[in-house]
Short mmCIF file of C-alpha atoms and ligand atoms in Angstrom, two decimals:
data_model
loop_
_atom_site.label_atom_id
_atom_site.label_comp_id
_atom_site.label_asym_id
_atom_site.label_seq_id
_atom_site.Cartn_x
_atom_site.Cartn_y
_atom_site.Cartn_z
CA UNK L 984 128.76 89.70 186.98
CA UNK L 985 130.91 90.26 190.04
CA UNK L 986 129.69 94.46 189.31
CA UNK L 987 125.81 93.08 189.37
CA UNK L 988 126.14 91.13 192.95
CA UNK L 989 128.02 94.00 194.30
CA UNK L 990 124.72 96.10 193.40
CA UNK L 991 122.68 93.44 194.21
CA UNK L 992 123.89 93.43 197.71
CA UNK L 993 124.44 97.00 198.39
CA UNK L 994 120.66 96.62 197.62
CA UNK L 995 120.25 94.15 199.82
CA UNK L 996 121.74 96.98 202.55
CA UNK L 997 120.39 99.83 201.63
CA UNK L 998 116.76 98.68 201.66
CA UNK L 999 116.91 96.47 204.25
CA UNK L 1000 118.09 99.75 206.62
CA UNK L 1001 121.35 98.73 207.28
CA UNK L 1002 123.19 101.58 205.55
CA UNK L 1003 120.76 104.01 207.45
CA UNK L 1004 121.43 102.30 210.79
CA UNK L 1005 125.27 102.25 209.76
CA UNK L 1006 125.01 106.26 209.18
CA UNK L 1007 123.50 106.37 212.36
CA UNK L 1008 126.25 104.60 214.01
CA UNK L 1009 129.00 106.79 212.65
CA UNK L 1010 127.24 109.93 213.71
CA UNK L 1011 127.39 108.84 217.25
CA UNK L 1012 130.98 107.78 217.24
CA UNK L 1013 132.01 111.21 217.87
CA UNK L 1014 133.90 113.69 215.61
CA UNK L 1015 134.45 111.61 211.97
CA UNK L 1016 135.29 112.87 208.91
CA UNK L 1017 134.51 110.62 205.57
CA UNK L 1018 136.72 111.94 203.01
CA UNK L 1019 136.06 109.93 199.35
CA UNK L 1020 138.53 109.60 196.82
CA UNK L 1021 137.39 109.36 193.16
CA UNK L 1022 139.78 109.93 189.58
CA UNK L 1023 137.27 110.10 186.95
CA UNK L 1024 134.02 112.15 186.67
CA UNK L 1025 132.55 110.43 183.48
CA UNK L 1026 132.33 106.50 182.82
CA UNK L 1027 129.46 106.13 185.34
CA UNK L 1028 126.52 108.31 186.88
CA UNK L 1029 128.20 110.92 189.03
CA UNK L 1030 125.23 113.05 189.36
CA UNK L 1031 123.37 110.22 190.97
CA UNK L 1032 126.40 109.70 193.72
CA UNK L 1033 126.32 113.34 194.35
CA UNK L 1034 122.50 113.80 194.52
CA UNK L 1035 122.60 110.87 197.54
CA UNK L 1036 126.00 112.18 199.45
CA UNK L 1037 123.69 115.56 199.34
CA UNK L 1038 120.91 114.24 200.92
CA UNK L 1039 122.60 112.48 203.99
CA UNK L 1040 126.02 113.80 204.69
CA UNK L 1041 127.14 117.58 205.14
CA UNK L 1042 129.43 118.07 201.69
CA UNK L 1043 132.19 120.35 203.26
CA UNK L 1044 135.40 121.98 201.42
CA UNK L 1045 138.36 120.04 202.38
CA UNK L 1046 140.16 122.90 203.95
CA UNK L 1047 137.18 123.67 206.32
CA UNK L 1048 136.11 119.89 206.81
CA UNK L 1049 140.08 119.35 208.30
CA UNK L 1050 139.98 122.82 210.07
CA UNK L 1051 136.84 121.32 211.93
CA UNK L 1052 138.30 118.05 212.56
CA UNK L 1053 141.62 119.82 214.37
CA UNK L 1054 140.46 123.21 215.37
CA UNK L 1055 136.78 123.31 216.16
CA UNK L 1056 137.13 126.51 217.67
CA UNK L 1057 138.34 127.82 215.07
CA UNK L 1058 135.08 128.22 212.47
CA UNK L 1059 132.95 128.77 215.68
CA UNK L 1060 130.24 126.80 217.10
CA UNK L 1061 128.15 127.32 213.81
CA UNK L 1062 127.28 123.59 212.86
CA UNK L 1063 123.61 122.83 213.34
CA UNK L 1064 123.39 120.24 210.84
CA UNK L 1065 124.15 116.39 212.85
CA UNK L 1066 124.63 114.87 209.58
CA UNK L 1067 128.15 113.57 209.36
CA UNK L 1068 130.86 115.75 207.41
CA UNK L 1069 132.00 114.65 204.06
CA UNK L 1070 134.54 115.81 201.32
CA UNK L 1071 134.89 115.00 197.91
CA UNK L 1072 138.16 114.52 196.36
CA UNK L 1073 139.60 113.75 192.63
CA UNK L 1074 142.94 112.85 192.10
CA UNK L 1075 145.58 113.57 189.01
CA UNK L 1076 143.34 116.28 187.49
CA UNK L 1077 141.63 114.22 184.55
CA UNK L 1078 140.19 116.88 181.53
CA UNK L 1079 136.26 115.23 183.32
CA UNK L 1080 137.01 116.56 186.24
CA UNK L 1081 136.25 120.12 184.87
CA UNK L 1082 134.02 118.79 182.09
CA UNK L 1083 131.62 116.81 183.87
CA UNK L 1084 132.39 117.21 187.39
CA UNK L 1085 132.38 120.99 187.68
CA UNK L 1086 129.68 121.18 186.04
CA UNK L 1087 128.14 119.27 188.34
CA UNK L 1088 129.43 121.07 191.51
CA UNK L 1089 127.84 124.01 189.91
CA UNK L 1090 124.46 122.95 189.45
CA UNK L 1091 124.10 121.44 192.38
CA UNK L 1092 126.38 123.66 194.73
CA UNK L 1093 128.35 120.92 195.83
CA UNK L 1094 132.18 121.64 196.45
CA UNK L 1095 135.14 119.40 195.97
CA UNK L 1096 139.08 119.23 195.62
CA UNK L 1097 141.57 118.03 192.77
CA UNK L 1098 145.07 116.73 193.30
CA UNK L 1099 146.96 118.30 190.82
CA UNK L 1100 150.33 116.98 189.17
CA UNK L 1101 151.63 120.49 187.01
CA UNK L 1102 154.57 118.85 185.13
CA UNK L 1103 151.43 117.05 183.11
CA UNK L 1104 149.16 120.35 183.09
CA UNK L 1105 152.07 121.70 181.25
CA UNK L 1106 152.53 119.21 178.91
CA UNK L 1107 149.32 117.83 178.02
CA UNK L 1108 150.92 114.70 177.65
CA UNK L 1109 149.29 110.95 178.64
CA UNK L 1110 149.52 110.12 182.31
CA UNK L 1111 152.62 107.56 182.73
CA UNK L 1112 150.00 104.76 184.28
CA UNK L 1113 147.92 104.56 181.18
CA UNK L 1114 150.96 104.65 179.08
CA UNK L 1115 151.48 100.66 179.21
CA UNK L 1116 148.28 99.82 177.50
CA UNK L 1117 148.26 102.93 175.24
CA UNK L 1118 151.69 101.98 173.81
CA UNK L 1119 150.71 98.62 173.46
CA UNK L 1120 147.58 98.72 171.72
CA UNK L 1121 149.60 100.94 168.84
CA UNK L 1122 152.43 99.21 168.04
CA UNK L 1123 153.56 98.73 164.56
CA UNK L 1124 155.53 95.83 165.30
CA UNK L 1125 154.49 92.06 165.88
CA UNK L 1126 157.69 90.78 168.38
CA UNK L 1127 159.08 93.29 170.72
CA UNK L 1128 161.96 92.59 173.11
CA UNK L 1129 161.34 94.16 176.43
CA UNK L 1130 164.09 93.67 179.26
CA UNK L 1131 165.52 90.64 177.86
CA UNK L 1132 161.81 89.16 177.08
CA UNK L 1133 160.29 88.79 173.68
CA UNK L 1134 156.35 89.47 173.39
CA UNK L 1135 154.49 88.21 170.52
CA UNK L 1136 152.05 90.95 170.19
CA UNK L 1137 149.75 89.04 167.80
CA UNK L 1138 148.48 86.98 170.99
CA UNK L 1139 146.12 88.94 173.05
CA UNK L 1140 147.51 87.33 176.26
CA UNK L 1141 151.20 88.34 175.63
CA UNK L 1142 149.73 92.08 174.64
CA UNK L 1143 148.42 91.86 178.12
CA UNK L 1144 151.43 91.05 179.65
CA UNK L 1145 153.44 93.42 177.89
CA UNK L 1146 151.52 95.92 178.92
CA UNK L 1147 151.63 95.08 182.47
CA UNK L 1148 155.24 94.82 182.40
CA UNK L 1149 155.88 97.89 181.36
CA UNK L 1150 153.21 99.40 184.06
CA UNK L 1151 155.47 97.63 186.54
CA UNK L 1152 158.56 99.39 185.50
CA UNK L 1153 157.00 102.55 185.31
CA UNK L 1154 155.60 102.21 188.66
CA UNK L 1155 159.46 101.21 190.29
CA UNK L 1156 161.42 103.59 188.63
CA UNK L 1157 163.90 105.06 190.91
CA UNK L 1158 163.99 108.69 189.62
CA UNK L 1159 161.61 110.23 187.12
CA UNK L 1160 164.31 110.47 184.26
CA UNK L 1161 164.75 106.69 184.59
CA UNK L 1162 160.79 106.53 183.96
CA UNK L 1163 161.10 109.12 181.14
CA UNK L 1164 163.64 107.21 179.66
CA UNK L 1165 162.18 104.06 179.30
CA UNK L 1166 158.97 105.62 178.00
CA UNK L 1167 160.94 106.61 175.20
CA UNK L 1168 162.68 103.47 174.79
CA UNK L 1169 159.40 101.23 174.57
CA UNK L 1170 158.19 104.00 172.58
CA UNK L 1171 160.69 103.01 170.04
CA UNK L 1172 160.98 99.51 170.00
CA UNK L 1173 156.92 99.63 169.94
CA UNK L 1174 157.88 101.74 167.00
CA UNK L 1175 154.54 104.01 167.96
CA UNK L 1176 153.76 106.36 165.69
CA UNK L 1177 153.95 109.99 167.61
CA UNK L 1178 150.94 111.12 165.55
CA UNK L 1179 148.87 108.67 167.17
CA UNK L 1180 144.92 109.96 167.31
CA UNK L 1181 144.52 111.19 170.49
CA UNK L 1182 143.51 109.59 173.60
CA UNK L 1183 139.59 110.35 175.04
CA UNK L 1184 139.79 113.98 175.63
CA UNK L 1185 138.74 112.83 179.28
CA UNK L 1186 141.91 110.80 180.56
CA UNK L 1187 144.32 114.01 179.39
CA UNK L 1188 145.34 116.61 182.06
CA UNK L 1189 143.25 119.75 183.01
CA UNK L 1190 145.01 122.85 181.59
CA UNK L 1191 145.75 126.16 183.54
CA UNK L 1192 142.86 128.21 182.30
CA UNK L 1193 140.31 125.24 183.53
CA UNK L 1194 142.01 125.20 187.19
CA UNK L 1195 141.77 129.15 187.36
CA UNK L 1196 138.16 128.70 186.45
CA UNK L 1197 136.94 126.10 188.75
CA UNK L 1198 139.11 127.84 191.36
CA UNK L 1199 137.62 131.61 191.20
CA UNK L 1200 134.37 129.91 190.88
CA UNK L 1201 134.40 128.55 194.57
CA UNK L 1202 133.34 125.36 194.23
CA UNK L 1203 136.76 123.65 193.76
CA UNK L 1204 139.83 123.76 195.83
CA UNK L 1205 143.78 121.95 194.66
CA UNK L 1206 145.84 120.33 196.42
CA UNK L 1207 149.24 119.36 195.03
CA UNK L 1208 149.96 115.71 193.92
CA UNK L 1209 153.65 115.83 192.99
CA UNK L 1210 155.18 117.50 189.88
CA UNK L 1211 155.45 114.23 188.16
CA UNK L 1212 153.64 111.75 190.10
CA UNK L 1213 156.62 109.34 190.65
CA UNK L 1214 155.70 106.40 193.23
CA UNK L 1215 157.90 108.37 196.00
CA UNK L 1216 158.81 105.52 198.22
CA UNK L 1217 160.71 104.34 195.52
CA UNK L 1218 162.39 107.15 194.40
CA UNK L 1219 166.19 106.65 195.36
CA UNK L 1220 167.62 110.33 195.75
CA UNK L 1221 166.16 111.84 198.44
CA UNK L 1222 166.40 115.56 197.48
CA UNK L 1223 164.42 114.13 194.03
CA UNK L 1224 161.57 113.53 196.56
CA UNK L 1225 161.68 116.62 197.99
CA UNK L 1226 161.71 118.69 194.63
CA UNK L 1227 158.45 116.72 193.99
CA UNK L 1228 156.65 117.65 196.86
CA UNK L 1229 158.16 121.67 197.28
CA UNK L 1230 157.91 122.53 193.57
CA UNK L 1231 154.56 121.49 193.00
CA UNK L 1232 153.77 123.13 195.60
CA UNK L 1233 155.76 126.57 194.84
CA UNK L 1234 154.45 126.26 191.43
CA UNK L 1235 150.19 125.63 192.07
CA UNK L 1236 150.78 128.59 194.53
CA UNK L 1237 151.86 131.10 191.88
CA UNK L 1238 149.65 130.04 189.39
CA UNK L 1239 146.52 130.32 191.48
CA UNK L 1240 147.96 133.39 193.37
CA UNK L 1241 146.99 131.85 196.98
CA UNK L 1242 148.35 129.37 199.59
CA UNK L 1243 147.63 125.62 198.96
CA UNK L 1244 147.86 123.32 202.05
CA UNK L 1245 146.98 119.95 201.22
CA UNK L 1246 149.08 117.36 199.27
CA UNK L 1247 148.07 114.10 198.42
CA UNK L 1248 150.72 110.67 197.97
CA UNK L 1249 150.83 109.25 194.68
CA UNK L 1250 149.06 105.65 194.80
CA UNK L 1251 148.75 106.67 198.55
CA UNK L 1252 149.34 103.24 200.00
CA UNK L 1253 152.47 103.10 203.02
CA UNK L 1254 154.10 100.77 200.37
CA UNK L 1255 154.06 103.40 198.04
CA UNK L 1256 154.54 106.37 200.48
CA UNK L 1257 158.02 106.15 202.92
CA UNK L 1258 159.55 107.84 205.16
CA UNK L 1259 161.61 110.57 203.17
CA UNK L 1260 157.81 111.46 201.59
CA UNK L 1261 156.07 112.50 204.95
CA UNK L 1262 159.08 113.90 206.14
CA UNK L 1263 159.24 116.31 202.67
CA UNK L 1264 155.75 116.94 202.89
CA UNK L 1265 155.73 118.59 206.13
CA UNK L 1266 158.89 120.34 205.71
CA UNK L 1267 157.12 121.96 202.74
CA UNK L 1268 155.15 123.50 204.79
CA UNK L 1269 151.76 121.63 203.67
CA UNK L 1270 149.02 121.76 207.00
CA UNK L 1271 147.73 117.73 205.43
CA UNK L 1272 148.50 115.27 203.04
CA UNK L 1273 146.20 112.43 202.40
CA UNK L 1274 146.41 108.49 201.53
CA UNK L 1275 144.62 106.05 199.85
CA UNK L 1276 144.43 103.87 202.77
CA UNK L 1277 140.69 102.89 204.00
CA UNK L 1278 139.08 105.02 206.87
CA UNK L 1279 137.33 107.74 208.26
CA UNK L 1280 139.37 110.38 210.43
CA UNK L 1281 138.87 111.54 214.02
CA UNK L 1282 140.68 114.60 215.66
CA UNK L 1283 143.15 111.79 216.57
CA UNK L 1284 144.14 111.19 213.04
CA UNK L 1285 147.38 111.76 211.95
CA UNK L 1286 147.21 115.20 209.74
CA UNK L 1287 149.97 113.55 207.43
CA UNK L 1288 148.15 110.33 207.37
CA UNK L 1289 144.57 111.27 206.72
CA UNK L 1290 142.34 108.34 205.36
CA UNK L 1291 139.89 108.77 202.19
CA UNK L 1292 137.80 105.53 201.06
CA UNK L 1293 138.00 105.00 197.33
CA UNK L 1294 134.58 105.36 195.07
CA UNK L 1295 134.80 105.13 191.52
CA UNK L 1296 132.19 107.01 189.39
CA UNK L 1297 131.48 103.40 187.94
CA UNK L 1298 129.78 101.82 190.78
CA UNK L 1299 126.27 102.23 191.29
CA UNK L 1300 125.23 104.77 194.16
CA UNK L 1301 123.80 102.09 196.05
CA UNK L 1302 127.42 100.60 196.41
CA UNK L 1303 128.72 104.06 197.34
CA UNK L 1304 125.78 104.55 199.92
CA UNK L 1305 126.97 101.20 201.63
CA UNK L 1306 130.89 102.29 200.92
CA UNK L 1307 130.28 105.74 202.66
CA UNK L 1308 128.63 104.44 205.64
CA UNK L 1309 131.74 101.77 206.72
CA UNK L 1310 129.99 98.95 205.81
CA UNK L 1311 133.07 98.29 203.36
CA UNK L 1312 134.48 95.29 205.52
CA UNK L 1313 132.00 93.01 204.09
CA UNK L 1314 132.88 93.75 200.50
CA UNK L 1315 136.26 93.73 201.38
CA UNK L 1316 135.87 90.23 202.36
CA UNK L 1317 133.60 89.63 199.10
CA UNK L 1318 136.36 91.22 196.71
CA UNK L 1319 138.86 89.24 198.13
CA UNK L 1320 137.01 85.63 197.99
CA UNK L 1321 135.96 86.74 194.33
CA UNK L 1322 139.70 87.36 193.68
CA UNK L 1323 140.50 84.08 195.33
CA UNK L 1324 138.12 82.49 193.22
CA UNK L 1325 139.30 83.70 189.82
CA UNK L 1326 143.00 82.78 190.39
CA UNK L 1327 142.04 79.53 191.21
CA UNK L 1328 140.06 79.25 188.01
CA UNK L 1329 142.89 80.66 186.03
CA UNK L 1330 145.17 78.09 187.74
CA UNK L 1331 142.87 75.46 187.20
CA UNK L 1332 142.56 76.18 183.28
CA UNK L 1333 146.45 76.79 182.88
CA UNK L 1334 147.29 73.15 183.90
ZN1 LIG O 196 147.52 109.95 191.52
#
């Protein structure tokens, strides 16, 4: 419902003219850069997205989008094109990113970047954030004791919060061992089976012979995203941070046999960020790092702080048109009374 009047408005803005008169306006701002942050490249219509960013925005590379932003001079005086720059991003490395998205990039010669996390590539094993509802929805067991609290997991509600408890602790772990460890333990007590049926090929990590591909193709550039993709700001040990950021960096560099300059946060919000993070990031030797907070970037922009606006491959492109062009305030406002709305109707029905 709240999906439909999101469309309905973005609608509303797109054929009223606002969204063109919005592009308009950013293009005379000065220098902006729009840089969109996506995960998945299936669940949705991706082509349609990329078919409209085409038509009205100037699709860079990241590397040469943030080169113009800082060092016009640099590339030369070669842009004829007044439509405002845009990159594409994908974070984590999802198996759809080389599936569905490169395939896309290919056809219609559109680059983009992917935040990689190599501990996973390695591995193959299930991102830590979906863990919580994988793990939940196959346990053997009907009562598990989690932290002191029992969840009866024949009720569909304490399923629910089981699985967001365990997200939680995932998400705070101080060190990535601590995480690891209580994985296992959940695992366990869950008493999942570890020949589960695998997960939808799309959610698993890319491998290294899919990144080599999409890189020598030309159409897709990495960044690095962390070797394990802990939440850093809450990582305790300081040197634990750094090994994040350095190694992944150290180790995407030998596998794809050139330099790679961008990082991007985990979660990407300055709760999830701190201090020891930035400071690791640019002793690394990285030229950017990007967040997940909301904005476009001028030549003022803080290269360790760049802003990206989410998009999800999910929304209709008429949302995305009216996301792209700024005119995200309003549904900010929009998500947050619809929030408001539906915890107040929870509380109501709870009493
Ligand atoms: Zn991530």
């Amino acid at each position: 419902m709240r999906k439909r009047l999101l469309t309905f408005i973005a609608a509303c803005f797109y054929y009223s003219g606002l969204v063109k008169l919005a592009r308009w306006r950013i293009r005379h701002l000065g220098h902006r850069l729009i840089i969109l942050n996506y995960h998945y490249a299936t669940g949705g219509d991706l082509r349609s997205h990329l078919l409209y960013l085409r038509r009205h925005y100037r699709i860079l590379h990241l590397e040469t989008a943030l080169e113009d932003l800082y060092m016009p001079s640099k590339n030369g005086n070669r842009v004829h094109d007044r439509r405002t720059p845009l990159v594409l991003t994908f974070d984590d490395g999802y198996q759809d990113n080389y599936t569905h998205g490169f395939a896309l990039a290919r056809e219609l010669q559109i680059p983009f970047t992917i935040f990689l996390i190599p501990d996973y590539m390695e591995s193959g094993d299930y991102f830590w954030w979906r863990e919580g509802d994988r793990l939940v929805s196959y346990a053997q067991v009907s009562e598990a004791t989690i932290d002191g609290r029992t969840y009866h997991l024949d009720q569909p509600v304490e399923r629910n919060k089981l699985a967001q408890a365990i997200l939680s602790r995932l998400c705070q772990a101080t060190s990535v061992a601590e995480r690891e460890t209580f994985l296992t333990s959940v695992s366990k007590v869950l008493a999942v089976p570890s020949s589960v049926a695998p997960e939808e090929k799309s959610t698993l990590p890319l491998n290294w012979a899919e990144v080599r591909e999409m890189d020598e193709s030309g159409w897709v550039s990495f960044g690095a995203h962390t070797m394990h993709h802990p939440v850093l700001a809450y990582v305790a040990d300081p040197t634990e941070v750094q090994g994040e950021v350095e190694q992944c960096r150290a180790m995407l560099e030998q596998q794809l046999g050139h330099p790679v300059r961008t990082f991007a946060y985990p979660m990407g919000q300055p709760q999830h960020i701190g201090g020891n993070a930035i400071r690791a990031v640019q002793q690394a030797g990285y030229d950017w790092a990007l967040t997940t907070v909301y904005g476009f970037n001028t030549p003022r922009s803080d290269p360790y702080l760049l802003r990206r606006v989410e998009a999800a491959v999910n929304q209709h492109w008429l949302v995305l048109a009216a996301e792209a062009a700024g005119l995200w305030g309003f549904f900010s406002r929009l998500r947050w009374m619809v929030t408001m709305r539906k915890g107040l109707y929870k509380r109501q029905n709870r009493s």
